[in-house]
mmCIF file of C-alpha atoms and ligand atoms in Angstrom:
data_model
loop_
_atom_site.group_PDB
_atom_site.id
_atom_site.type_symbol
_atom_site.label_atom_id
_atom_site.label_comp_id
_atom_site.label_asym_id
_atom_site.label_seq_id
_atom_site.Cartn_x
_atom_site.Cartn_y
_atom_site.Cartn_z
ATOM 1 C CA MET A 1 0.000 0.000 0.000
ATOM 2 C CA LYS A 2 1.170 3.508 -0.852
ATOM 3 C CA THR A 3 -1.503 5.475 0.989
ATOM 4 C CA ILE A 4 -3.625 4.697 4.010
ATOM 5 C CA GLY A 5 -6.299 6.694 5.832
ATOM 6 C CA VAL A 6 -6.999 7.069 9.531
ATOM 7 C CA LEU A 7 -10.271 8.010 11.236
ATOM 8 C CA THR A 8 -11.836 8.125 14.688
ATOM 9 C CA SER A 9 -15.494 7.107 15.052
ATOM 10 C CA GLY A 10 -18.165 6.744 17.758
ATOM 11 C CA GLY A 11 -17.622 8.259 21.227
ATOM 12 C CA ASP A 12 -14.219 9.871 21.704
ATOM 13 C CA ALA A 13 -11.757 8.504 24.248
ATOM 14 C CA PRO A 14 -8.551 9.929 25.771
ATOM 15 C CA GLY A 15 -5.662 8.356 23.878
ATOM 16 C CA MET A 16 -7.273 8.518 20.447
ATOM 17 C CA ASN A 17 -4.849 11.301 19.491
ATOM 18 C CA ALA A 18 -1.927 9.131 20.573
ATOM 19 C CA ALA A 19 -3.286 6.336 18.357
ATOM 20 C CA ILE A 20 -3.609 8.668 15.343
ATOM 21 C CA ARG A 21 -0.051 9.837 15.927
ATOM 22 C CA ALA A 22 1.201 6.243 16.055
ATOM 23 C CA VAL A 23 -0.627 5.380 12.836
ATOM 24 C CA VAL A 24 0.784 8.402 11.017
ATOM 25 C CA ARG A 25 4.364 8.040 12.234
ATOM 26 C CA THR A 26 4.469 4.264 11.692
ATOM 27 C CA ALA A 27 3.043 4.554 8.180
ATOM 28 C CA ILE A 28 5.587 7.216 7.247
ATOM 29 C CA SER A 29 8.384 5.143 8.796
ATOM 30 C CA LEU A 30 7.301 2.245 6.567
ATOM 31 C CA GLY A 31 7.279 4.467 3.461
ATOM 32 C CA MET A 32 3.533 5.118 3.160
ATOM 33 C CA ASN A 33 1.500 8.329 2.925
ATOM 34 C CA VAL A 34 -1.353 9.054 5.331
ATOM 35 C CA LYS A 35 -4.660 10.870 4.890
ATOM 36 C CA GLY A 36 -6.673 12.054 7.896
ATOM 37 C CA ILE A 37 -10.407 11.479 7.519
ATOM 38 C CA LYS A 38 -12.456 13.965 9.563
ATOM 39 C CA ARG A 39 -15.535 13.135 11.682
ATOM 40 C CA GLY A 40 -15.393 9.386 11.187
ATOM 41 C CA TYR A 41 -17.368 7.863 8.341
ATOM 42 C CA ASN A 42 -19.036 11.251 7.662
ATOM 43 C CA GLY A 43 -15.717 12.619 6.415
ATOM 44 C CA LEU A 44 -15.183 9.559 4.250
ATOM 45 C CA MET A 45 -18.606 9.941 2.612
ATOM 46 C CA GLU A 46 -18.211 13.710 2.203
ATOM 47 C CA GLY A 47 -14.557 13.735 1.155
ATOM 48 C CA ASP A 48 -13.471 15.759 4.202
ATOM 49 C CA ILE A 49 -9.954 14.360 4.010
ATOM 50 C CA ILE A 50 -6.572 15.998 4.671
ATOM 51 C CA ASP A 51 -2.937 15.067 4.145
ATOM 52 C CA LEU A 52 -1.048 14.247 7.325
ATOM 53 C CA ASP A 53 2.702 14.395 7.710
ATOM 54 C CA ILE A 54 5.136 13.727 10.547
ATOM 55 C CA ARG A 55 4.603 17.186 12.050
ATOM 56 C CA SER A 56 0.780 17.154 11.696
ATOM 57 C CA VAL A 57 0.715 14.893 14.733
ATOM 58 C CA SER A 58 3.269 16.743 16.859
ATOM 59 C CA ASP A 59 2.157 17.700 20.379
ATOM 60 C CA ILE A 60 -1.027 15.611 20.404
ATOM 61 C CA ILE A 61 0.161 12.510 22.316
ATOM 62 C CA ASN A 62 -0.767 14.271 25.567
ATOM 63 C CA ARG A 63 -4.145 15.653 24.480
ATOM 64 C CA GLY A 64 -7.607 14.225 25.106
ATOM 65 C CA GLY A 65 -10.320 14.158 22.450
ATOM 66 C CA THR A 66 -9.454 13.539 18.821
ATOM 67 C CA PHE A 67 -8.006 16.202 16.555
ATOM 68 C CA LEU A 68 -9.625 14.463 13.575
ATOM 69 C CA TYR A 69 -13.010 14.864 15.323
ATOM 70 C CA THR A 70 -15.451 11.985 15.580
ATOM 71 C CA ALA A 71 -19.084 11.322 14.732
ATOM 72 C CA ARG A 72 -21.869 8.824 14.687
ATOM 73 C CA SER A 73 -22.904 8.425 11.051
ATOM 74 C CA PRO A 74 -26.246 6.655 10.540
ATOM 75 C CA LYS A 75 -25.974 7.062 6.752
ATOM 76 C CA PHE A 76 -22.859 4.913 6.699
ATOM 77 C CA LYS A 77 -24.979 1.945 7.763
ATOM 78 C CA THR A 78 -26.681 2.075 4.345
ATOM 79 C CA GLU A 79 -25.312 0.634 1.085
ATOM 80 C CA GLU A 80 -25.499 4.114 -0.464
ATOM 81 C CA GLY A 81 -23.308 5.531 2.325
ATOM 82 C CA VAL A 82 -20.697 2.786 1.998
ATOM 83 C CA MET A 83 -20.580 3.228 -1.806
ATOM 84 C CA GLU A 84 -19.980 6.985 -1.426
ATOM 85 C CA ALA A 85 -17.137 6.192 0.999
ATOM 86 C CA VAL A 86 -15.614 3.648 -1.386
ATOM 87 C CA GLU A 87 -15.762 6.194 -4.229
ATOM 88 C CA ASN A 88 -13.891 8.729 -2.094
ATOM 89 C CA CYS A 89 -11.256 6.153 -1.148
ATOM 90 C CA LYS A 90 -10.593 5.714 -4.881
ATOM 91 C CA LYS A 91 -10.624 9.478 -5.490
ATOM 92 C CA PHE A 92 -8.139 10.180 -2.681
ATOM 93 C CA GLY A 93 -6.013 7.100 -3.401
ATOM 94 C CA ILE A 94 -6.765 5.550 0.012
ATOM 95 C CA GLU A 95 -5.933 1.843 -0.176
ATOM 96 C CA GLY A 96 -6.519 0.888 3.467
ATOM 97 C CA ILE A 97 -7.854 2.498 6.654
ATOM 98 C CA ALA A 98 -7.028 2.379 10.358
ATOM 99 C CA VAL A 99 -10.372 2.771 12.163
ATOM 100 C CA ILE A 100 -10.160 3.892 15.793
ATOM 101 C CA GLY A 101 -13.438 3.318 17.676
ATOM 102 C CA GLY A 102 -15.742 0.773 19.239
ATOM 103 C CA ASP A 103 -17.828 -2.209 18.109
ATOM 104 C CA GLY A 104 -20.096 -0.065 15.907
ATOM 105 C CA SER A 105 -17.132 1.474 14.122
ATOM 106 C CA PHE A 106 -15.706 -1.997 13.503
ATOM 107 C CA LYS A 107 -18.951 -3.035 11.789
ATOM 108 C CA GLY A 108 -18.388 -0.070 9.498
ATOM 109 C CA ALA A 109 -14.798 -1.215 8.957
ATOM 110 C CA ARG A 110 -16.078 -4.680 8.058
ATOM 111 C CA SER A 111 -18.434 -3.157 5.444
ATOM 112 C CA LEU A 112 -15.542 -1.268 3.879
ATOM 113 C CA SER A 113 -13.291 -4.345 3.921
ATOM 114 C CA ASN A 114 -16.095 -6.289 2.199
ATOM 115 C CA HIS A 115 -16.118 -3.613 -0.506
ATOM 116 C CA GLY A 116 -12.402 -3.955 -1.207
ATOM 117 C CA ILE A 117 -10.973 -1.344 1.203
ATOM 118 C CA PRO A 118 -8.909 -3.267 3.773
ATOM 119 C CA CYS A 119 -9.456 -1.869 7.276
ATOM 120 C CA VAL A 120 -7.870 -2.576 10.634
ATOM 121 C CA GLY A 121 -9.789 -1.659 13.805
ATOM 122 C CA ILE A 122 -8.078 -0.134 16.843
ATOM 123 C CA PRO A 123 -10.192 -0.360 20.045
ATOM 124 C CA GLY A 124 -10.956 3.093 21.459
ATOM 125 C CA THR A 125 -13.722 3.575 24.020
ATOM 126 C CA ILE A 126 -13.702 4.498 27.690
ATOM 127 C CA ASP A 127 -16.173 1.667 28.407
ATOM 128 C CA ASN A 128 -13.701 -1.234 27.856
ATOM 129 C CA ASP A 129 -16.688 -3.178 26.521
ATOM 130 C CA ILE A 130 -15.236 -4.641 23.325
ATOM 131 C CA SER A 131 -15.417 -8.419 23.664
ATOM 132 C CA TYR A 132 -12.284 -9.595 21.896
ATOM 133 C CA THR A 133 -9.826 -7.382 23.790
ATOM 134 C CA GLU A 134 -8.889 -7.053 27.446
ATOM 135 C CA TYR A 135 -8.257 -3.354 27.071
ATOM 136 C CA THR A 136 -9.585 -0.409 25.089
ATOM 137 C CA ILE A 137 -7.924 3.005 24.740
ATOM 138 C CA GLY A 138 -9.385 5.544 27.188
ATOM 139 C CA PHE A 139 -10.512 3.192 29.976
ATOM 140 C CA ASP A 140 -7.659 3.963 32.342
ATOM 141 C CA THR A 141 -7.899 7.738 31.917
ATOM 142 C CA ALA A 142 -11.674 7.706 32.395
ATOM 143 C CA MET A 143 -11.352 5.737 35.631
ATOM 144 C CA ASN A 144 -8.598 7.965 36.960
ATOM 145 C CA THR A 145 -10.845 10.957 36.300
ATOM 146 C CA ALA A 146 -13.753 9.176 37.959
ATOM 147 C CA ILE A 147 -11.803 8.330 41.132
ATOM 148 C CA ASP A 148 -10.524 11.893 41.356
ATOM 149 C CA MET A 149 -14.117 13.167 41.180
ATOM 150 C CA VAL A 150 -15.400 10.604 43.677
ATOM 151 C CA ASP A 151 -12.566 11.420 46.093
ATOM 152 C CA ARG A 152 -13.836 15.004 46.066
ATOM 153 C CA ILE A 153 -17.388 13.858 46.616
ATOM 154 C CA ARG A 154 -16.176 11.737 49.520
ATOM 155 C CA ASP A 155 -14.716 14.835 51.241
ATOM 156 C CA THR A 156 -18.098 16.484 51.365
ATOM 157 C CA ALA A 157 -20.011 13.250 52.069
ATOM 158 C CA GLN A 158 -17.693 12.665 55.039
ATOM 159 C CA SER A 159 -18.079 16.225 56.334
ATOM 160 C CA HIS A 160 -21.867 15.901 56.305
ATOM 161 C CA ASP A 161 -22.210 12.217 57.306
ATOM 162 C CA ARG A 162 -24.005 11.583 54.015
ATOM 163 C CA CYS A 163 -24.376 8.843 51.467
ATOM 164 C CA SER A 164 -23.320 9.823 47.929
ATOM 165 C CA VAL A 165 -24.695 7.870 45.019
ATOM 166 C CA VAL A 166 -22.488 8.441 41.972
ATOM 167 C CA GLU A 167 -23.259 7.477 38.374
ATOM 168 C CA VAL A 168 -20.270 6.651 36.188
ATOM 169 C CA MET A 169 -20.361 6.044 32.426
ATOM 170 C CA GLY A 170 -21.072 2.710 30.783
ATOM 171 C CA ARG A 171 -24.376 2.488 28.957
ATOM 172 C CA HIS A 172 -24.206 -1.259 28.478
ATOM 173 C CA ALA A 173 -21.285 -2.264 30.666
ATOM 174 C CA GLY A 174 -20.176 -2.042 34.267
ATOM 175 C CA TYR A 175 -16.411 -2.202 33.792
ATOM 176 C CA ILE A 176 -15.831 1.453 34.736
ATOM 177 C CA ALA A 177 -18.177 1.104 37.715
ATOM 178 C CA VAL A 178 -16.488 -2.013 39.146
ATOM 179 C CA GLN A 179 -12.933 -0.756 39.057
ATOM 180 C CA THR A 180 -13.862 2.774 40.103
ATOM 181 C CA GLY A 181 -15.983 1.343 42.917
ATOM 182 C CA ILE A 182 -13.113 -0.791 44.189
ATOM 183 C CA ALA A 183 -10.659 2.108 43.905
ATOM 184 C CA VAL A 184 -12.826 4.454 45.979
ATOM 185 C CA GLY A 185 -13.881 1.777 48.477
ATOM 186 C CA ALA A 186 -17.551 2.077 47.568
ATOM 187 C CA SER A 187 -20.079 0.456 49.911
ATOM 188 C CA ALA A 188 -21.947 -0.904 46.899
ATOM 189 C CA ILE A 189 -21.454 -1.100 43.124
ATOM 190 C CA LEU A 190 -24.397 -1.482 40.780
ATOM 191 C CA VAL A 191 -23.754 -2.741 37.228
ATOM 192 C CA PRO A 192 -26.069 -3.692 34.357
ATOM 193 C CA GLU A 193 -24.588 -7.226 34.204
ATOM 194 C CA ILE A 194 -25.902 -8.118 37.700
ATOM 195 C CA LYS A 195 -29.432 -7.543 38.927
ATOM 196 C CA THR A 196 -29.160 -5.943 42.361
ATOM 197 C CA ASP A 197 -31.960 -5.508 44.853
ATOM 198 C CA ILE A 198 -31.754 -1.977 46.291
ATOM 199 C CA ASN A 199 -32.858 -3.432 49.630
ATOM 200 C CA ASP A 200 -29.577 -5.405 49.774
ATOM 201 C CA VAL A 201 -27.660 -2.149 49.336
ATOM 202 C CA ILE A 202 -29.729 -0.536 52.083
ATOM 203 C CA GLU A 203 -29.107 -3.512 54.416
ATOM 204 C CA LYS A 204 -25.387 -3.280 53.778
ATOM 205 C CA ILE A 205 -25.364 0.433 54.618
ATOM 206 C CA LYS A 206 -27.346 -0.221 57.797
ATOM 207 C CA ASN A 207 -24.911 -2.973 58.840
ATOM 208 C CA SER A 208 -21.892 -0.742 58.203
ATOM 209 C CA SER A 209 -23.556 1.985 60.290
ATOM 210 C CA THR A 210 -23.610 -0.350 63.269
ATOM 211 C CA THR A 211 -19.816 -0.693 63.084
ATOM 212 C CA GLY A 212 -19.284 3.057 63.126
ATOM 213 C CA ARG A 213 -19.318 4.082 59.478
ATOM 214 C CA LYS A 214 -21.077 7.387 58.941
ATOM 215 C CA HIS A 215 -20.579 8.245 55.265
ATOM 216 C CA PHE A 216 -21.057 6.044 52.235
ATOM 217 C CA ILE A 217 -20.309 5.965 48.527
ATOM 218 C CA VAL A 218 -22.461 3.943 46.143
ATOM 219 C CA VAL A 219 -21.197 3.679 42.535
ATOM 220 C CA VAL A 220 -23.805 3.061 39.852
ATOM 221 C CA ALA A 221 -23.145 2.341 36.171
ATOM 222 C CA GLU A 222 -25.016 4.534 33.687
ATOM 223 C CA GLY A 223 -26.665 1.375 32.303
ATOM 224 C CA VAL A 224 -28.385 0.880 35.670
ATOM 225 C CA GLY A 225 -29.246 4.569 36.075
ATOM 226 C CA GLY A 226 -31.791 5.996 38.493
ATOM 227 C CA VAL A 227 -29.286 7.542 40.911
ATOM 228 C CA GLU A 228 -31.814 10.100 42.221
ATOM 229 C CA GLU A 229 -34.292 7.327 43.084
ATOM 230 C CA ILE A 230 -31.562 5.194 44.641
ATOM 231 C CA ALA A 231 -30.408 8.102 46.826
ATOM 232 C CA LYS A 232 -34.003 8.806 47.862
ATOM 233 C CA ALA A 233 -34.639 5.167 48.795
ATOM 234 C CA ILE A 234 -31.415 5.014 50.854
ATOM 235 C CA GLU A 235 -32.320 8.215 52.695
ATOM 236 C CA GLU A 236 -35.881 7.072 53.415
ATOM 237 C CA LYS A 237 -34.923 3.617 54.655
ATOM 238 C CA THR A 238 -31.721 4.417 56.568
ATOM 239 C CA GLY A 239 -32.307 7.982 57.709
ATOM 240 C CA ILE A 240 -28.879 8.894 56.265
ATOM 241 C CA GLU A 241 -29.042 12.070 54.210
ATOM 242 C CA SER A 242 -28.193 11.130 50.612
ATOM 243 C CA ARG A 243 -27.184 12.949 47.433
ATOM 244 C CA ALA A 244 -26.925 11.835 43.814
ATOM 245 C CA THR A 245 -24.233 12.910 41.303
ATOM 246 C CA VAL A 246 -23.957 12.047 37.611
ATOM 247 C CA LEU A 247 -20.307 12.397 36.581
ATOM 248 C CA GLY A 248 -21.131 12.437 32.849
ATOM 249 C CA HIS A 249 -18.847 13.613 30.075
ATOM 250 C CA VAL A 250 -16.090 14.814 32.393
ATOM 251 C CA GLN A 251 -14.988 11.159 32.210
ATOM 252 C CA ARG A 252 -14.441 11.352 28.459
ATOM 253 C CA GLY A 253 -12.022 14.279 28.526
ATOM 254 C CA GLY A 254 -8.578 15.071 29.843
ATOM 255 C CA ASN A 255 -4.992 14.147 29.135
ATOM 256 C CA PRO A 256 -4.513 10.411 28.624
ATOM 257 C CA THR A 257 -2.677 8.432 31.307
ATOM 258 C CA VAL A 258 0.583 6.629 30.603
ATOM 259 C CA ARG A 259 -1.323 3.378 30.055
ATOM 260 C CA ASP A 260 -3.567 4.934 27.412
ATOM 261 C CA ARG A 261 -0.700 6.677 25.634
ATOM 262 C CA VAL A 262 1.409 3.512 25.520
ATOM 263 C CA CYS A 263 -1.444 1.194 24.494
ATOM 264 C CA ALA A 264 -2.595 3.641 21.831
ATOM 265 C CA THR A 265 0.919 3.836 20.432
ATOM 266 C CA GLU A 266 1.376 0.058 20.455
ATOM 267 C CA LEU A 267 -2.051 -0.637 18.904
ATOM 268 C CA GLY A 268 -1.711 2.083 16.245
ATOM 269 C CA ASN A 269 1.693 0.736 15.304
ATOM 270 C CA ALA A 270 0.414 -2.861 15.083
ATOM 271 C CA ALA A 271 -2.544 -1.839 12.895
ATOM 272 C CA VAL A 272 -0.289 -0.143 10.367
ATOM 273 C CA HIS A 273 2.068 -3.126 10.206
ATOM 274 C CA LEU A 274 -0.933 -5.244 9.149
ATOM 275 C CA LEU A 275 -2.081 -2.702 6.559
ATOM 276 C CA SER A 276 1.449 -2.375 5.198
ATOM 277 C CA GLN A 277 1.326 -6.093 4.364
ATOM 278 C CA GLY A 278 -2.019 -5.625 2.591
ATOM 279 C CA ILE A 279 -3.853 -7.311 5.469
ATOM 280 C CA GLY A 280 -7.298 -5.905 6.266
ATOM 281 C CA ASN A 281 -10.554 -6.969 7.869
ATOM 282 C CA ARG A 282 -8.704 -7.337 11.193
ATOM 283 C CA VAL A 283 -8.833 -5.762 14.633
ATOM 284 C CA VAL A 284 -5.934 -5.375 17.050
ATOM 285 C CA GLY A 285 -6.130 -5.707 20.835
ATOM 286 C CA TYR A 286 -4.808 -7.516 23.889
ATOM 287 C CA LYS A 287 -5.164 -11.050 25.212
ATOM 288 C CA ASP A 288 -3.295 -12.189 28.339
ATOM 289 C CA GLY A 289 -1.486 -8.863 28.193
ATOM 290 C CA LYS A 290 -0.076 -9.584 24.717
ATOM 291 C CA LEU A 291 -0.862 -7.886 21.402
ATOM 292 C CA VAL A 292 -3.203 -9.955 19.220
ATOM 293 C CA ASN A 293 -5.211 -9.472 16.049
ATOM 294 C CA TYR A 294 -8.370 -11.183 14.864
ATOM 295 C CA ASP A 295 -10.653 -11.271 11.879
ATOM 296 C CA ILE A 296 -13.292 -8.537 12.430
ATOM 297 C CA PHE A 297 -16.217 -10.908 11.973
ATOM 298 C CA GLU A 298 -14.755 -13.390 14.456
ATOM 299 C CA ALA A 299 -13.959 -10.576 16.907
ATOM 300 C CA LEU A 300 -17.458 -9.095 16.744
ATOM 301 C CA ASN A 301 -18.930 -12.487 17.611
ATOM 302 C CA MET A 302 -16.772 -13.067 20.673
ATOM 303 C CA LYS A 303 -18.256 -12.804 24.146
ATOM 304 C CA LYS A 304 -16.516 -11.144 27.067
ATOM 305 C CA GLU A 305 -17.105 -12.656 30.494
ATOM 306 C CA PHE A 306 -17.954 -10.046 33.092
ATOM 307 C CA ASP A 307 -15.455 -10.194 35.945
ATOM 308 C CA PHE A 308 -17.785 -11.424 38.680
ATOM 309 C CA ASP A 309 -14.828 -12.151 40.932
ATOM 310 C CA MET A 310 -13.995 -8.445 41.048
ATOM 311 C CA MET A 311 -17.498 -7.852 42.400
ATOM 312 C CA ARG A 312 -16.842 -10.433 45.116
ATOM 313 C CA VAL A 313 -13.595 -8.684 46.028
ATOM 314 C CA ALA A 314 -15.432 -5.344 46.145
ATOM 315 C CA HIS A 315 -18.163 -6.816 48.321
ATOM 316 C CA GLU A 316 -15.842 -8.521 50.815
ATOM 317 C CA THR A 317 -13.651 -5.440 51.242
ATOM 318 C CA SER A 318 -16.384 -2.860 51.649
ATOM 319 C CA ILE A 319 -18.105 -4.077 54.813
HETATM 320 P P1 ADP B 401 -18.747 2.799 18.658
HETATM 321 O O1 ADP B 401 -17.816 2.638 17.523
HETATM 322 O O2 ADP B 401 -18.147 3.571 19.780
HETATM 323 O O3 ADP B 401 -19.374 1.492 19.084
HETATM 324 P P2 ADP B 401 -21.252 3.523 17.363
HETATM 325 O O4 ADP B 401 -21.941 2.263 17.723
HETATM 326 O O5 ADP B 401 -21.998 4.803 17.499
HETATM 327 O O6 ADP B 401 -19.922 3.760 18.180
HETATM 328 O O7 ADP B 401 -20.766 3.364 15.863
HETATM 329 C C1 ADP B 401 -20.027 4.382 15.227
HETATM 330 C C2 ADP B 401 -20.374 4.434 13.769
HETATM 331 O O8 ADP B 401 -19.999 3.200 13.135
HETATM 332 C C3 ADP B 401 -21.867 4.574 13.440
HETATM 333 O O9 ADP B 401 -22.344 5.874 13.524
HETATM 334 C C4 ADP B 401 -21.879 4.089 12.005
HETATM 335 O O10 ADP B 401 -21.426 5.077 11.107
HETATM 336 C C5 ADP B 401 -20.869 2.950 12.034
HETATM 337 N N1 ADP B 401 -21.606 1.698 12.207
HETATM 338 C C6 ADP B 401 -22.188 1.225 13.331
HETATM 339 N N2 ADP B 401 -22.834 0.064 13.104
HETATM 340 C C7 ADP B 401 -22.669 -0.205 11.803
HETATM 341 C C8 ADP B 401 -23.106 -1.269 10.948
HETATM 342 N N3 ADP B 401 -23.852 -2.273 11.396
HETATM 343 N N4 ADP B 401 -22.738 -1.216 9.647
HETATM 344 C C9 ADP B 401 -21.985 -0.190 9.175
HETATM 345 N N5 ADP B 401 -21.552 0.831 9.941
HETATM 346 C C10 ADP B 401 -21.876 0.838 11.220
HETATM 347 O O1 F6P B 402 -19.369 4.527 24.729
HETATM 348 C C1 F6P B 402 -18.793 5.534 25.465
HETATM 349 C C2 F6P B 402 -19.840 6.354 26.158
HETATM 350 O O2 F6P B 402 -19.149 7.363 26.855
HETATM 351 C C3 F6P B 402 -20.787 5.593 27.057
HETATM 352 O O3 F6P B 402 -20.250 5.254 28.302
HETATM 353 C C4 F6P B 402 -21.934 6.570 27.143
HETATM 354 O O4 F6P B 402 -23.121 5.902 27.448
HETATM 355 C C5 F6P B 402 -21.981 7.138 25.770
HETATM 356 O O5 F6P B 402 -20.681 7.005 25.226
HETATM 357 C C6 F6P B 402 -22.426 8.554 25.717
HETATM 358 O O6 F6P B 402 -22.387 8.966 24.414
HETATM 359 P P1 F6P B 402 -22.686 10.415 23.859
HETATM 360 O O7 F6P B 402 -23.039 11.293 24.988
HETATM 361 O O8 F6P B 402 -21.430 10.819 23.178
HETATM 362 O O9 F6P B 402 -23.794 10.225 22.899
#
């Protein structure tokens, strides 16, 4: 391949810029040219495509967000949308694409690969909910932001002898909630993967009260939701004043941590090595801590086991 493209798609994640940088620098090191495709598949359909050189990606390894912008592009799910994208690949001489995003973006990458544009997917989402890989770019930064925020909430919860119910991101997955919950010593963690009876949470808080605890943190994944109602129920049934906080998009921003910068660099580099050999329709990721790549179709059909043992650890250490 002489020329490859790079795009970011779906929700942004800290570390996406580091991944773009790795794609660009690796491609140039291997003698290829790189085009930056703006706003995900929208830019590919609309021809919003720029040349990238070594210096285009200077000073972005440390920055959150994505300098190529990102989007959700419903039109790209149609045959018409894919054909427009394929036409633009031909027009701009793009022979392969590194797609940085989540499961949805990889389905788009599969469509392009099926239409003769080899694509390699790089996992980027704060949710860490992509089945085939142990880690996705942005997860570590998002959790570090979340624990920083919850630590602040704890200060005020402690001062007022309150219970704080905090919603963290994860529309379909509780990975952020579990690890954040453990890291802040939450009294309870509620995730979409496990049905929890609010009365069990209330009982646990009551029991902890009897051993002298006066303030509490409950971490709730976005996919469970209802933090206001949960706080109200806790207050009514325990008599402990309770407050609800939704952390929201603060978790998606900020400078990437060392883990996200290094993973993004490693994954971006690996994706380009595949493309440089003409290999597409693949995704890169981690298994047992090692870099792996899989066929996209195979990867999209894999199932990720929720780490129930982490919930046990959280439960046993938060009495
Ligand atoms: P993520 O990549 O984070 O999972 P989305 O699910 O929003 O985010 O997907 C991002 C984009 O990927 C969508 O807006 C769409 O353009 C493309 N996409 C998603 N699903 C498909 C699909 N089944 N076929 C083709 N493209 C898809
Ligand atoms: O997938 C990442 C994520 O941040 C989810 O945790 C959240 O539910 C969703 O994106 C929010 O998406 P947006 O506000 O960008 O539509």
